[in-house]
mmCIF file of C-alpha atoms and ligand atoms in Angstrom:
data_model
loop_
_atom_site.group_PDB
_atom_site.id
_atom_site.type_symbol
_atom_site.label_atom_id
_atom_site.label_comp_id
_atom_site.label_asym_id
_atom_site.label_seq_id
_atom_site.Cartn_x
_atom_site.Cartn_y
_atom_site.Cartn_z
ATOM 1 C CA MET A 527 -2.326 -37.187 5.728
ATOM 2 C CA MET A 528 -3.998 -33.901 5.060
ATOM 3 C CA GLU A 529 -3.934 -32.766 1.331
ATOM 4 C CA ILE A 530 -1.786 -29.836 1.994
ATOM 5 C CA SER A 531 0.661 -31.890 4.006
ATOM 6 C CA GLU A 532 0.745 -34.666 1.368
ATOM 7 C CA ARG A 533 1.694 -31.841 -1.214
ATOM 8 C CA LYS A 534 4.284 -30.293 1.079
ATOM 9 C CA GLN A 535 5.977 -33.684 1.614
ATOM 10 C CA ARG A 536 5.946 -34.499 -2.115
ATOM 11 C CA HIS A 537 7.484 -31.073 -2.683
ATOM 12 C CA ILE A 538 10.528 -31.889 -0.378
ATOM 13 C CA GLU A 539 10.978 -35.276 -1.979
ATOM 14 C CA ILE A 540 11.024 -33.891 -5.368
ATOM 15 C CA CYS A 541 13.270 -31.145 -4.425
ATOM 16 C CA LEU A 542 15.686 -33.693 -2.929
ATOM 17 C CA SER A 543 15.620 -36.213 -5.741
ATOM 18 C CA GLU A 544 14.932 -34.625 -9.060
ATOM 19 C CA PRO A 545 16.728 -31.986 -11.159
ATOM 20 C CA VAL A 546 14.587 -28.981 -10.061
ATOM 21 C CA GLU A 547 17.116 -26.150 -10.610
ATOM 22 C CA SER A 548 16.888 -24.004 -13.555
ATOM 23 C CA GLY A 549 20.726 -23.296 -13.194
ATOM 24 C CA ASP A 550 21.430 -19.991 -14.491
ATOM 25 C CA THR A 551 21.277 -17.092 -12.062
ATOM 26 C CA GLU A 552 23.611 -15.059 -14.413
ATOM 27 C CA LEU A 553 25.477 -14.164 -11.125
ATOM 28 C CA GLY A 554 28.453 -15.992 -12.485
ATOM 29 C CA ARG A 555 28.871 -13.194 -15.224
ATOM 30 C CA ILE A 556 29.510 -10.560 -12.647
ATOM 31 C CA ARG A 557 33.119 -10.213 -11.306
ATOM 32 C CA LEU A 558 34.243 -8.421 -8.293
ATOM 33 C CA PRO A 559 37.496 -6.242 -8.505
ATOM 34 C CA HIS A 560 40.738 -7.846 -7.055
ATOM 35 C CA ARG A 561 43.198 -5.809 -5.074
ATOM 36 C CA ALA A 562 46.604 -7.008 -5.235
ATOM 37 C CA MET A 563 47.501 -4.801 -2.140
ATOM 38 C CA PRO A 564 44.206 -4.906 -0.118
ATOM 39 C CA GLU A 565 45.665 -3.223 2.837
ATOM 40 C CA ILE A 566 43.379 -5.038 5.072
ATOM 41 C CA ASP A 567 43.823 -7.383 8.079
ATOM 42 C CA SER A 568 41.405 -10.157 6.991
ATOM 43 C CA ALA A 569 40.908 -10.908 10.771
ATOM 44 C CA ALA A 570 39.431 -7.577 11.270
ATOM 45 C CA VAL A 571 36.625 -7.669 8.660
ATOM 46 C CA SER A 572 33.228 -8.088 9.992
ATOM 47 C CA PRO A 573 30.209 -9.532 7.944
ATOM 48 C CA ALA A 574 27.802 -8.892 10.927
ATOM 49 C CA THR A 575 24.864 -6.834 10.050
ATOM 50 C CA ASP A 576 21.599 -5.314 11.543
ATOM 51 C CA PHE A 577 18.290 -6.851 10.355
ATOM 52 C CA LEU A 578 14.770 -6.053 11.718
ATOM 53 C CA GLY A 579 16.476 -4.827 15.092
ATOM 54 C CA PHE A 580 18.743 -7.990 15.456
ATOM 55 C CA ARG A 581 22.300 -8.155 15.212
ATOM 56 C CA LEU A 582 23.050 -11.082 12.723
ATOM 57 C CA LYS A 583 26.570 -12.556 12.670
ATOM 58 C CA LEU A 584 26.216 -13.228 8.942
ATOM 59 C CA PRO A 585 24.112 -11.407 6.424
ATOM 60 C CA LEU A 586 22.174 -14.703 5.600
ATOM 61 C CA LEU A 587 18.675 -15.930 5.854
ATOM 62 C CA VAL A 588 17.207 -19.602 5.707
ATOM 63 C CA SER A 589 14.445 -19.117 3.035
ATOM 64 C CA SER A 590 10.796 -20.010 3.795
ATOM 65 C CA MET A 591 10.386 -23.771 3.260
ATOM 66 C CA SER A 592 8.775 -26.143 5.623
ATOM 67 C CA GLY A 593 6.350 -27.273 8.317
ATOM 68 C CA GLY A 594 3.048 -29.043 8.240
ATOM 69 C CA THR A 595 4.393 -32.407 7.839
ATOM 70 C CA PRO A 596 6.558 -34.549 10.169
ATOM 71 C CA GLU A 597 9.759 -33.967 8.034
ATOM 72 C CA GLY A 598 8.897 -30.401 7.734
ATOM 73 C CA TYR A 599 8.666 -29.993 11.341
ATOM 74 C CA LYS A 600 11.850 -31.629 11.972
ATOM 75 C CA LEU A 601 13.696 -29.587 9.282
ATOM 76 C CA ASN A 602 12.095 -26.471 10.830
ATOM 77 C CA ARG A 603 13.500 -27.454 14.229
ATOM 78 C CA GLU A 604 16.879 -28.297 13.113
ATOM 79 C CA LEU A 605 17.379 -25.324 10.736
ATOM 80 C CA ALA A 606 15.919 -22.707 13.175
ATOM 81 C CA GLU A 607 18.266 -23.973 16.026
ATOM 82 C CA ILE A 608 21.270 -23.763 13.789
ATOM 83 C CA ALA A 609 20.025 -20.390 12.325
ATOM 84 C CA GLY A 610 20.115 -19.200 15.988
ATOM 85 C CA GLU A 611 23.315 -20.425 16.834
ATOM 86 C CA GLU A 612 25.114 -19.308 13.682
ATOM 87 C CA GLY A 613 23.321 -15.797 13.955
ATOM 88 C CA ILE A 614 21.488 -15.868 10.576
ATOM 89 C CA ALA A 615 17.774 -15.098 9.966
ATOM 90 C CA PHE A 616 15.188 -17.938 9.812
ATOM 91 C CA SER A 617 11.798 -18.256 8.012
ATOM 92 C CA THR A 618 9.331 -21.095 8.283
ATOM 93 C CA GLY A 619 7.295 -22.295 5.282
ATOM 94 C CA SER A 620 3.765 -21.227 4.654
ATOM 95 C CA ILE A 621 1.537 -21.255 7.637
ATOM 96 C CA ARG A 622 -1.530 -21.961 5.667
ATOM 97 C CA VAL A 623 -1.817 -25.446 6.835
ATOM 98 C CA MET A 624 -1.872 -24.222 10.417
ATOM 99 C CA LEU A 625 -4.718 -21.902 9.566
ATOM 100 C CA GLU A 626 -6.704 -25.099 8.598
ATOM 101 C CA HIS A 627 -5.191 -27.552 11.091
ATOM 102 C CA SER A 628 -4.304 -25.778 14.402
ATOM 103 C CA GLU A 629 -2.566 -29.012 15.794
ATOM 104 C CA THR A 630 0.319 -27.965 13.496
ATOM 105 C CA LEU A 631 1.051 -24.849 15.354
ATOM 106 C CA PRO A 632 4.106 -26.247 16.995
ATOM 107 C CA HIS A 633 5.756 -26.720 13.568
ATOM 108 C CA PHE A 634 5.869 -23.046 13.017
ATOM 109 C CA ARG A 635 6.541 -21.844 16.678
ATOM 110 C CA MET A 636 10.326 -21.626 15.954
ATOM 111 C CA LYS A 637 11.104 -18.630 17.884
ATOM 112 C CA PRO A 638 11.872 -20.355 21.364
ATOM 113 C CA LEU A 639 14.594 -22.179 19.290
ATOM 114 C CA ALA A 640 16.277 -19.201 18.050
ATOM 115 C CA PRO A 641 15.516 -16.264 20.125
ATOM 116 C CA GLN A 642 18.736 -14.445 19.060
ATOM 117 C CA VAL A 643 17.617 -13.876 15.487
ATOM 118 C CA PRO A 644 14.640 -13.005 13.533
ATOM 119 C CA VAL A 645 12.204 -15.820 12.949
ATOM 120 C CA LEU A 646 9.710 -15.036 10.178
ATOM 121 C CA ALA A 647 6.436 -16.618 9.092
ATOM 122 C CA ASN A 648 5.121 -17.147 5.643
ATOM 123 C CA ILE A 649 1.928 -16.949 3.780
ATOM 124 C CA GLY A 650 0.816 -16.764 0.182
ATOM 125 C CA ALA A 651 -0.639 -13.644 -1.427
ATOM 126 C CA ALA A 652 -3.717 -15.743 -2.483
ATOM 127 C CA GLN A 653 -4.308 -16.570 1.193
ATOM 128 C CA LEU A 654 -4.648 -12.853 1.939
ATOM 129 C CA LEU A 655 -7.886 -13.082 -0.206
ATOM 130 C CA GLU A 656 -9.135 -16.398 1.366
ATOM 131 C CA TYR A 657 -8.622 -15.707 5.171
ATOM 132 C CA PRO A 658 -9.580 -12.745 7.298
ATOM 133 C CA HIS A 659 -6.340 -10.649 7.970
ATOM 134 C CA LYS A 660 -6.977 -10.845 11.563
ATOM 135 C CA THR A 661 -6.713 -14.434 11.392
ATOM 136 C CA ILE A 662 -3.355 -14.423 9.842
ATOM 137 C CA ILE A 663 -2.045 -11.643 12.087
ATOM 138 C CA ASP A 664 -3.219 -13.647 15.121
ATOM 139 C CA ALA A 665 -1.648 -16.791 13.950
ATOM 140 C CA VAL A 666 1.955 -14.797 13.494
ATOM 141 C CA LYS A 667 1.588 -13.538 17.076
ATOM 142 C CA ARG A 668 0.677 -17.091 18.294
ATOM 143 C CA ILE A 669 3.777 -18.477 16.917
ATOM 144 C CA GLU A 670 5.679 -15.414 18.173
ATOM 145 C CA ALA A 671 7.227 -14.714 14.822
ATOM 146 C CA ASP A 672 9.102 -11.339 14.351
ATOM 147 C CA GLY A 673 7.327 -10.800 11.000
ATOM 148 C CA ILE A 674 5.982 -12.454 7.913
ATOM 149 C CA PHE A 675 6.888 -13.097 4.410
ATOM 150 C CA ILE A 676 4.143 -13.007 1.915
ATOM 151 C CA HIS A 677 5.018 -14.974 -1.075
ATOM 152 C CA LEU A 678 4.077 -14.485 -4.806
ATOM 153 C CA ASN A 679 4.005 -17.667 -6.631
ATOM 154 C CA ALA A 680 1.815 -17.025 -9.776
ATOM 155 C CA ALA A 681 3.866 -19.394 -11.924
ATOM 156 C CA GLN A 682 3.758 -22.215 -9.377
ATOM 157 C CA GLU A 683 0.062 -21.953 -8.919
ATOM 158 C CA PHE A 684 -0.603 -21.807 -12.648
ATOM 159 C CA PHE A 685 1.307 -25.088 -13.329
ATOM 160 C CA GLN A 686 0.175 -26.833 -9.969
ATOM 161 C CA HIS A 687 -2.321 -29.419 -10.412
ATOM 162 C CA SER A 688 -5.661 -27.709 -9.498
ATOM 163 C CA GLY A 689 -3.555 -24.691 -8.512
ATOM 164 C CA ASP A 690 -5.464 -21.308 -7.988
ATOM 165 C CA ARG A 691 -5.289 -19.474 -11.257
ATOM 166 C CA ASN A 692 -7.017 -16.361 -10.248
ATOM 167 C CA PHE A 693 -4.666 -13.840 -9.516
ATOM 168 C CA LEU A 694 -6.804 -10.848 -9.395
ATOM 169 C CA GLY A 695 -6.630 -8.630 -6.157
ATOM 170 C CA TRP A 696 -3.137 -9.617 -4.911
ATOM 171 C CA PHE A 697 -1.723 -6.199 -4.727
ATOM 172 C CA ASP A 698 -4.690 -4.769 -3.144
ATOM 173 C CA ALA A 699 -4.766 -7.413 -0.543
ATOM 174 C CA ILE A 700 -1.132 -6.972 0.259
ATOM 175 C CA ARG A 701 -1.636 -3.203 0.624
ATOM 176 C CA ARG A 702 -4.578 -3.815 3.087
ATOM 177 C CA PHE A 703 -2.629 -6.273 5.051
ATOM 178 C CA LEU A 704 0.369 -3.898 5.142
ATOM 179 C CA ASP A 705 -1.788 -1.352 6.671
ATOM 180 C CA LYS A 706 -3.056 -3.626 9.399
ATOM 181 C CA ALA A 707 -0.119 -5.612 10.516
ATOM 182 C CA GLU A 708 1.975 -4.030 13.282
ATOM 183 C CA PHE A 709 5.016 -6.251 12.650
ATOM 184 C CA PRO A 710 7.304 -6.206 9.565
ATOM 185 C CA VAL A 711 5.902 -7.553 6.424
ATOM 186 C CA LEU A 712 8.333 -8.749 3.805
ATOM 187 C CA ILE A 713 7.516 -9.694 0.197
ATOM 188 C CA LYS A 714 9.092 -12.558 -1.771
ATOM 189 C CA GLU A 715 8.741 -14.643 -4.781
ATOM 190 C CA THR A 716 9.624 -18.219 -5.061
ATOM 191 C CA GLY A 717 11.951 -18.374 -7.887
ATOM 192 C CA CYS A 718 10.690 -16.089 -10.868
ATOM 193 C CA GLY A 719 11.756 -12.829 -9.438
ATOM 194 C CA ILE A 720 10.193 -9.613 -8.550
ATOM 195 C CA ALA A 721 10.906 -7.020 -11.104
ATOM 196 C CA PRO A 722 11.999 -3.431 -9.876
ATOM 197 C CA ALA A 723 8.731 -1.841 -11.089
ATOM 198 C CA GLU A 724 6.651 -4.254 -8.823
ATOM 199 C CA GLY A 725 9.308 -4.313 -6.109
ATOM 200 C CA LEU A 726 9.119 -0.547 -5.703
ATOM 201 C CA LYS A 727 5.313 -0.501 -5.918
ATOM 202 C CA LEU A 728 5.357 -3.043 -2.779
ATOM 203 C CA LEU A 729 7.981 -0.977 -1.073
ATOM 204 C CA GLU A 730 5.931 2.158 -1.596
ATOM 205 C CA ALA A 731 3.021 0.334 0.038
ATOM 206 C CA GLY A 732 4.913 -0.181 3.228
ATOM 207 C CA ALA A 733 6.749 -3.707 2.619
ATOM 208 C CA ALA A 734 9.857 -3.841 5.010
ATOM 209 C CA TYR A 735 11.860 -5.926 2.372
ATOM 210 C CA ILE A 736 11.677 -7.418 -0.992
ATOM 211 C CA ASP A 737 13.229 -10.815 -1.255
ATOM 212 C CA ILE A 738 13.562 -10.923 -5.147
ATOM 213 C CA ALA A 739 13.930 -14.793 -5.336
ATOM 214 C CA GLY A 740 14.931 -14.816 -8.862
ATOM 215 C CA SER A 741 15.289 -17.699 -11.325
ATOM 216 C CA GLY A 742 18.339 -19.823 -11.512
ATOM 217 C CA GLY A 743 17.699 -21.987 -8.521
ATOM 218 C CA THR A 744 14.639 -24.131 -7.382
ATOM 219 C CA ASP A 745 12.228 -23.811 -10.225
ATOM 220 C CA TRP A 746 8.616 -24.343 -8.971
ATOM 221 C CA VAL A 747 7.413 -24.622 -12.379
ATOM 222 C CA ALA A 748 9.644 -27.658 -12.737
ATOM 223 C CA VAL A 749 8.510 -29.115 -9.278
ATOM 224 C CA GLU A 750 4.839 -28.741 -10.064
ATOM 225 C CA THR A 751 5.375 -30.285 -13.468
ATOM 226 C CA LEU A 752 7.076 -33.219 -12.163
ATOM 227 C CA ARG A 753 4.043 -34.066 -10.057
ATOM 228 C CA LYS A 754 1.984 -34.399 -13.161
ATOM 229 C CA PRO A 755 1.598 -37.490 -15.343
ATOM 230 C CA GLU A 756 4.286 -37.412 -18.049
ATOM 231 C CA ALA A 757 1.675 -36.838 -20.754
ATOM 232 C CA ASP A 758 0.542 -33.552 -19.078
ATOM 233 C CA ARG A 759 3.948 -32.143 -18.839
ATOM 234 C CA ALA A 760 4.583 -30.268 -22.178
ATOM 235 C CA ALA A 761 3.540 -26.675 -21.237
ATOM 236 C CA GLY A 762 5.219 -26.871 -17.752
ATOM 237 C CA ASN A 763 8.417 -28.260 -19.347
ATOM 238 C CA ALA A 764 8.451 -25.320 -21.854
ATOM 239 C CA PHE A 765 8.156 -22.768 -18.921
ATOM 240 C CA ARG A 766 11.015 -24.153 -17.006
ATOM 241 C CA GLY A 767 13.180 -21.125 -15.931
ATOM 242 C CA TRP A 768 10.426 -18.718 -16.323
ATOM 243 C CA GLY A 769 11.265 -15.409 -14.823
ATOM 244 C CA TYR A 770 14.069 -12.999 -14.234
ATOM 245 C CA PRO A 771 17.561 -14.449 -13.178
ATOM 246 C CA THR A 772 18.729 -13.394 -9.816
ATOM 247 C CA GLY A 773 21.917 -11.689 -10.989
ATOM 248 C CA LEU A 774 20.110 -9.617 -13.731
ATOM 249 C CA LEU A 775 17.442 -8.425 -10.994
ATOM 250 C CA LEU A 776 20.043 -7.500 -8.460
ATOM 251 C CA LEU A 777 21.981 -5.298 -11.084
ATOM 252 C CA ALA A 778 18.740 -3.474 -11.921
ATOM 253 C CA TYR A 779 18.004 -2.816 -8.326
ATOM 254 C CA ARG A 780 21.559 -1.771 -7.796
ATOM 255 C CA ARG A 781 21.090 0.788 -10.699
ATOM 256 C CA ILE A 782 17.978 2.291 -9.059
ATOM 257 C CA ALA A 783 19.584 2.515 -5.669
ATOM 258 C CA GLU A 784 22.544 4.228 -7.088
ATOM 259 C CA SER A 785 20.602 6.516 -9.163
ATOM 260 C CA GLY A 786 19.388 8.222 -5.759
ATOM 261 C CA GLY A 787 16.058 10.133 -6.002
ATOM 262 C CA LYS A 788 12.756 8.916 -4.462
ATOM 263 C CA ALA A 789 12.938 5.391 -6.036
ATOM 264 C CA GLY A 790 16.561 4.969 -5.141
ATOM 265 C CA LYS A 791 16.057 5.819 -1.538
ATOM 266 C CA ARG A 792 13.172 3.380 -1.316
ATOM 267 C CA VAL A 793 14.997 0.351 -2.876
ATOM 268 C CA SER A 794 18.380 1.175 -0.995
ATOM 269 C CA GLY A 795 18.970 -1.542 1.661
ATOM 270 C CA ARG A 796 15.702 -3.056 1.355
ATOM 271 C CA ILE A 797 16.607 -5.863 -1.217
ATOM 272 C CA ILE A 798 17.046 -9.429 -0.230
ATOM 273 C CA ALA A 799 19.019 -11.576 -2.591
ATOM 274 C CA SER A 800 17.840 -15.288 -3.222
ATOM 275 C CA GLY A 801 17.000 -17.688 -6.067
ATOM 276 C CA GLY A 802 19.857 -20.107 -6.977
ATOM 277 C CA LEU A 803 22.464 -18.911 -4.499
ATOM 278 C CA ARG A 804 24.599 -22.083 -3.973
ATOM 279 C CA SER A 805 28.314 -21.217 -3.749
ATOM 280 C CA PRO A 806 30.126 -19.047 -1.273
ATOM 281 C CA LEU A 807 30.976 -16.613 -4.154
ATOM 282 C CA ASP A 808 27.230 -16.379 -5.052
ATOM 283 C CA PHE A 809 26.419 -15.044 -1.474
ATOM 284 C CA ALA A 810 29.263 -12.545 -1.827
ATOM 285 C CA LEU A 811 28.312 -11.305 -5.339
ATOM 286 C CA SER A 812 24.688 -10.787 -4.155
ATOM 287 C CA LEU A 813 25.837 -8.492 -1.213
ATOM 288 C CA ALA A 814 28.316 -6.755 -3.528
ATOM 289 C CA CYS A 815 25.352 -6.048 -5.805
ATOM 290 C CA GLY A 816 23.695 -4.227 -2.813
ATOM 291 C CA ALA A 817 21.700 -6.774 -1.017
ATOM 292 C CA ALA A 818 20.849 -6.397 2.641
ATOM 293 C CA LEU A 819 20.926 -10.150 3.014
ATOM 294 C CA ALA A 820 21.577 -13.201 0.827
ATOM 295 C CA ALA A 821 19.240 -16.059 1.273
ATOM 296 C CA ALA A 822 18.761 -19.835 -0.061
ATOM 297 C CA ALA A 823 16.219 -22.516 0.487
ATOM 298 C CA LEU A 824 17.084 -25.864 -1.368
ATOM 299 C CA PRO A 825 20.863 -25.868 -0.103
ATOM 300 C CA PHE A 826 19.654 -25.927 3.533
ATOM 301 C CA ILE A 827 17.367 -28.899 3.257
ATOM 302 C CA ARG A 828 19.995 -30.726 1.173
ATOM 303 C CA THR A 829 22.896 -30.141 3.624
ATOM 304 C CA ALA A 830 20.563 -30.429 6.759
ATOM 305 C CA ARG A 831 19.841 -34.166 5.456
ATOM 306 C CA ARG A 832 23.635 -35.024 5.545
ATOM 307 C CA GLY A 833 24.132 -32.981 8.802
ATOM 308 C CA GLU A 834 26.240 -30.401 6.950
ATOM 309 C CA ALA A 835 24.156 -27.310 7.236
ATOM 310 C CA ARG A 836 26.588 -25.543 9.720
ATOM 311 C CA ARG A 837 29.485 -26.188 7.216
ATOM 312 C CA PHE A 838 27.344 -24.720 4.443
ATOM 313 C CA ILE A 839 26.903 -21.479 6.347
ATOM 314 C CA ALA A 840 30.475 -21.407 7.532
ATOM 315 C CA ALA A 841 31.587 -21.582 3.754
ATOM 316 C CA ALA A 842 29.214 -18.839 2.861
ATOM 317 C CA GLY A 843 30.734 -16.933 5.755
ATOM 318 C CA GLU A 844 34.026 -17.527 4.448
ATOM 319 C CA GLY A 845 33.240 -16.380 0.898
ATOM 320 C CA ILE A 846 31.824 -13.235 2.082
ATOM 321 C CA ARG A 847 34.765 -12.542 4.390
ATOM 322 C CA ALA A 848 37.117 -13.242 1.236
ATOM 323 C CA ALA A 849 35.247 -10.753 -0.837
ATOM 324 C CA LEU A 850 35.439 -8.174 2.054
ATOM 325 C CA ALA A 851 39.208 -8.556 2.394
ATOM 326 C CA LEU A 852 40.304 -9.263 -1.353
ATOM 327 C CA THR A 853 38.337 -6.482 -2.850
ATOM 328 C CA GLY A 854 39.637 -4.030 -0.446
ATOM 329 C CA ALA A 855 36.212 -3.197 0.826
ATOM 330 C CA GLY A 856 36.510 -4.149 4.351
ATOM 331 C CA THR A 857 32.962 -3.472 5.229
ATOM 332 C CA LEU A 858 29.568 -4.625 4.125
ATOM 333 C CA ASP A 859 28.647 -1.158 3.191
ATOM 334 C CA LYS A 860 31.753 -0.441 1.031
ATOM 335 C CA LEU A 861 31.147 -3.970 -0.606
ATOM 336 C CA ARG A 862 27.690 -3.059 -1.493
ATOM 337 C CA ALA A 863 28.971 -0.063 -3.372
ATOM 338 C CA ILE A 864 31.975 -1.493 -5.031
ATOM 339 C CA PRO A 865 32.298 -1.132 -8.778
ATOM 340 C CA LEU A 866 31.473 -4.243 -10.548
ATOM 341 C CA MET A 867 32.654 -5.666 -13.781
ATOM 342 C CA VAL A 868 29.485 -6.558 -15.791
ATOM 343 C CA PRO A 869 29.337 -7.828 -19.318
ATOM 344 C CA SER A 870 27.625 -5.072 -21.575
ATOM 345 C CA ASP A 871 24.683 -7.255 -22.598
ATOM 346 C CA LEU A 872 23.786 -7.974 -19.082
ATOM 347 C CA GLU A 873 24.134 -4.357 -18.241
ATOM 348 C CA MET A 874 21.813 -3.341 -21.046
ATOM 349 C CA ARG A 875 19.129 -5.836 -20.011
ATOM 350 C CA ALA A 876 19.375 -4.506 -16.237
ATOM 351 C CA ILE A 877 18.782 -0.941 -17.776
ATOM 352 C CA LYS A 878 15.855 -2.171 -19.679
ATOM 353 C CA LEU A 879 14.353 -3.612 -16.448
ATOM 354 C CA THR A 880 14.791 -0.207 -14.661
ATOM 355 C CA GLU A 881 13.176 1.607 -17.556
ATOM 356 C CA GLU A 882 10.041 -0.509 -16.992
ATOM 357 C CA ILE A 883 9.510 1.565 -13.777
ATOM 358 C CA ASP A 884 8.590 4.569 -15.850
ATOM 359 C CA ARG A 885 6.584 2.752 -18.377
ATOM 360 C CA LEU A 886 4.339 1.118 -15.752
ATOM 361 C CA GLY A 887 4.022 4.533 -13.974
ATOM 362 C CA THR A 888 5.051 3.504 -10.643
ATOM 363 C CA SER A 889 7.339 6.326 -10.117
ATOM 364 C CA LYS A 890 6.626 9.785 -11.634
ATOM 365 C CA LYS A 891 10.120 10.903 -11.427
ATOM 366 C CA PRO A 892 12.655 9.437 -13.872
ATOM 367 C CA ILE A 893 15.261 7.504 -11.939
HETATM 368 C C1 LIG B 881 11.202 -27.685 -0.120
HETATM 369 C C2 LIG B 881 10.831 -26.306 -0.449
HETATM 370 C C3 LIG B 881 9.723 -25.808 0.173
HETATM 371 C C4 LIG B 881 9.352 -24.361 -0.053
HETATM 372 N N1 LIG B 881 8.186 -23.899 0.523
HETATM 373 C C5 LIG B 881 7.899 -22.621 0.365
HETATM 374 C C6 LIG B 881 6.882 -21.937 1.100
HETATM 375 O O1 LIG B 881 6.115 -22.681 1.980
HETATM 376 N N2 LIG B 881 6.766 -20.538 0.936
HETATM 377 C C7 LIG B 881 7.515 -19.764 0.235
HETATM 378 O O2 LIG B 881 7.330 -18.687 0.168
HETATM 379 N N3 LIG B 881 8.591 -20.351 -0.459
HETATM 380 C C8 LIG B 881 8.831 -21.742 -0.360
HETATM 381 N N4 LIG B 881 9.876 -22.251 -1.147
HETATM 382 C C9 LIG B 881 10.546 -21.462 -2.016
HETATM 383 C C10 LIG B 881 11.989 -20.782 -1.343
HETATM 384 O O3 LIG B 881 11.674 -20.075 -0.354
HETATM 385 C C11 LIG B 881 12.825 -20.006 -2.353
HETATM 386 O O4 LIG B 881 12.064 -18.943 -2.709
HETATM 387 C C12 LIG B 881 13.069 -20.841 -3.768
HETATM 388 O O5 LIG B 881 13.136 -22.137 -3.407
HETATM 389 C C13 LIG B 881 14.171 -20.379 -4.413
HETATM 390 O O6 LIG B 881 15.351 -20.429 -3.635
HETATM 391 P P1 LIG B 881 16.567 -21.507 -3.792
HETATM 392 O O7 LIG B 881 16.766 -21.491 -5.282
HETATM 393 O O8 LIG B 881 17.590 -21.263 -2.918
HETATM 394 O O9 LIG B 881 15.719 -22.814 -3.535
HETATM 395 C C14 LIG B 881 10.097 -23.460 -0.923
HETATM 396 C C15 LIG B 881 11.405 -24.059 -1.352
HETATM 397 C C16 LIG B 881 11.761 -25.405 -1.096
HETATM 398 C C17 LIG B 881 12.950 -26.044 -1.613
#
């Protein structure tokens, strides 16, 4: 098997068999208001939403995961088909392997299986420095994807055996790619989070959405560390859970959106929540924090293996409907603006994160 494919296969195996989740998104500390008299007919609430010109039945996304191995191909086919039928967005894993081995193109050409929903490709920021942008743009077109996710995975690369530790030039490469691509380009992390100062910078450069992919779920420092001999794991083990918890990030972005102004307008409706979303309430809470969509990776391969991916989606949908009804919000837009109950220490940390925007000079105006 090719080296990249072997690594990808090992990733899937480790994710399915080892304790790779860092476990604390802090979403569980946020509470939604309950209405004793919601004055809503639950049958009438609709979680449908528009995303990249498509109408989704649910505001959900299958995060980038696979392709490039026989199992990854199978998972892509299975999940793309389910996503299409259930009316949720779908993203393939990194197409890097396809740039090297064109015979894997079918692994990533999932659009025909899910014509009803956005199907997105994926590539690492590091690869934007490695390959001509035209090669990547042509690859996206060849697989008929509706756009591409660029992933930022510095922590994973750092702790990966012979990973690429040179992180110079990522933003510049992204900016050049954004200028060239004629399709939507979305930026994501892989489980350490994108802080508002950086998210805003990427949105200003023209990113269509920021998938914050915060910590609390699949921990790629842990995954890469588990691939090393035990004697070499000390630093990786110490950095487990590195990054910003998903709940904290969502609160920070919500504050910025609510503050209005230039930064608020940029961020509003442009954030995708992910990283450790597991329970139906997690999906509902993420949307209540203002997210356009809520996404997950690991739960989809876990449930797909057991033939339960559709049930997982149905449960998430029921959670979202319950939140729409029981808070009295009724619509996703009202849910996204609902007053949240947040412990003061968490609120303070979210404020600190928003202050970073001024310190890093991303936005000249105070938010
Ligand atoms: C098996 C597996 C493979 C992944 N491969 C990719 C990838 O190719 N590109 C990418 O951007 N993220 C990749 N991810 C990261 C996810 O897209 C996601 O950001 C991360 O796992 C956090 O979400 P979760 O806690 O719901 O798993 C992968 C995740 C898993 C579980």
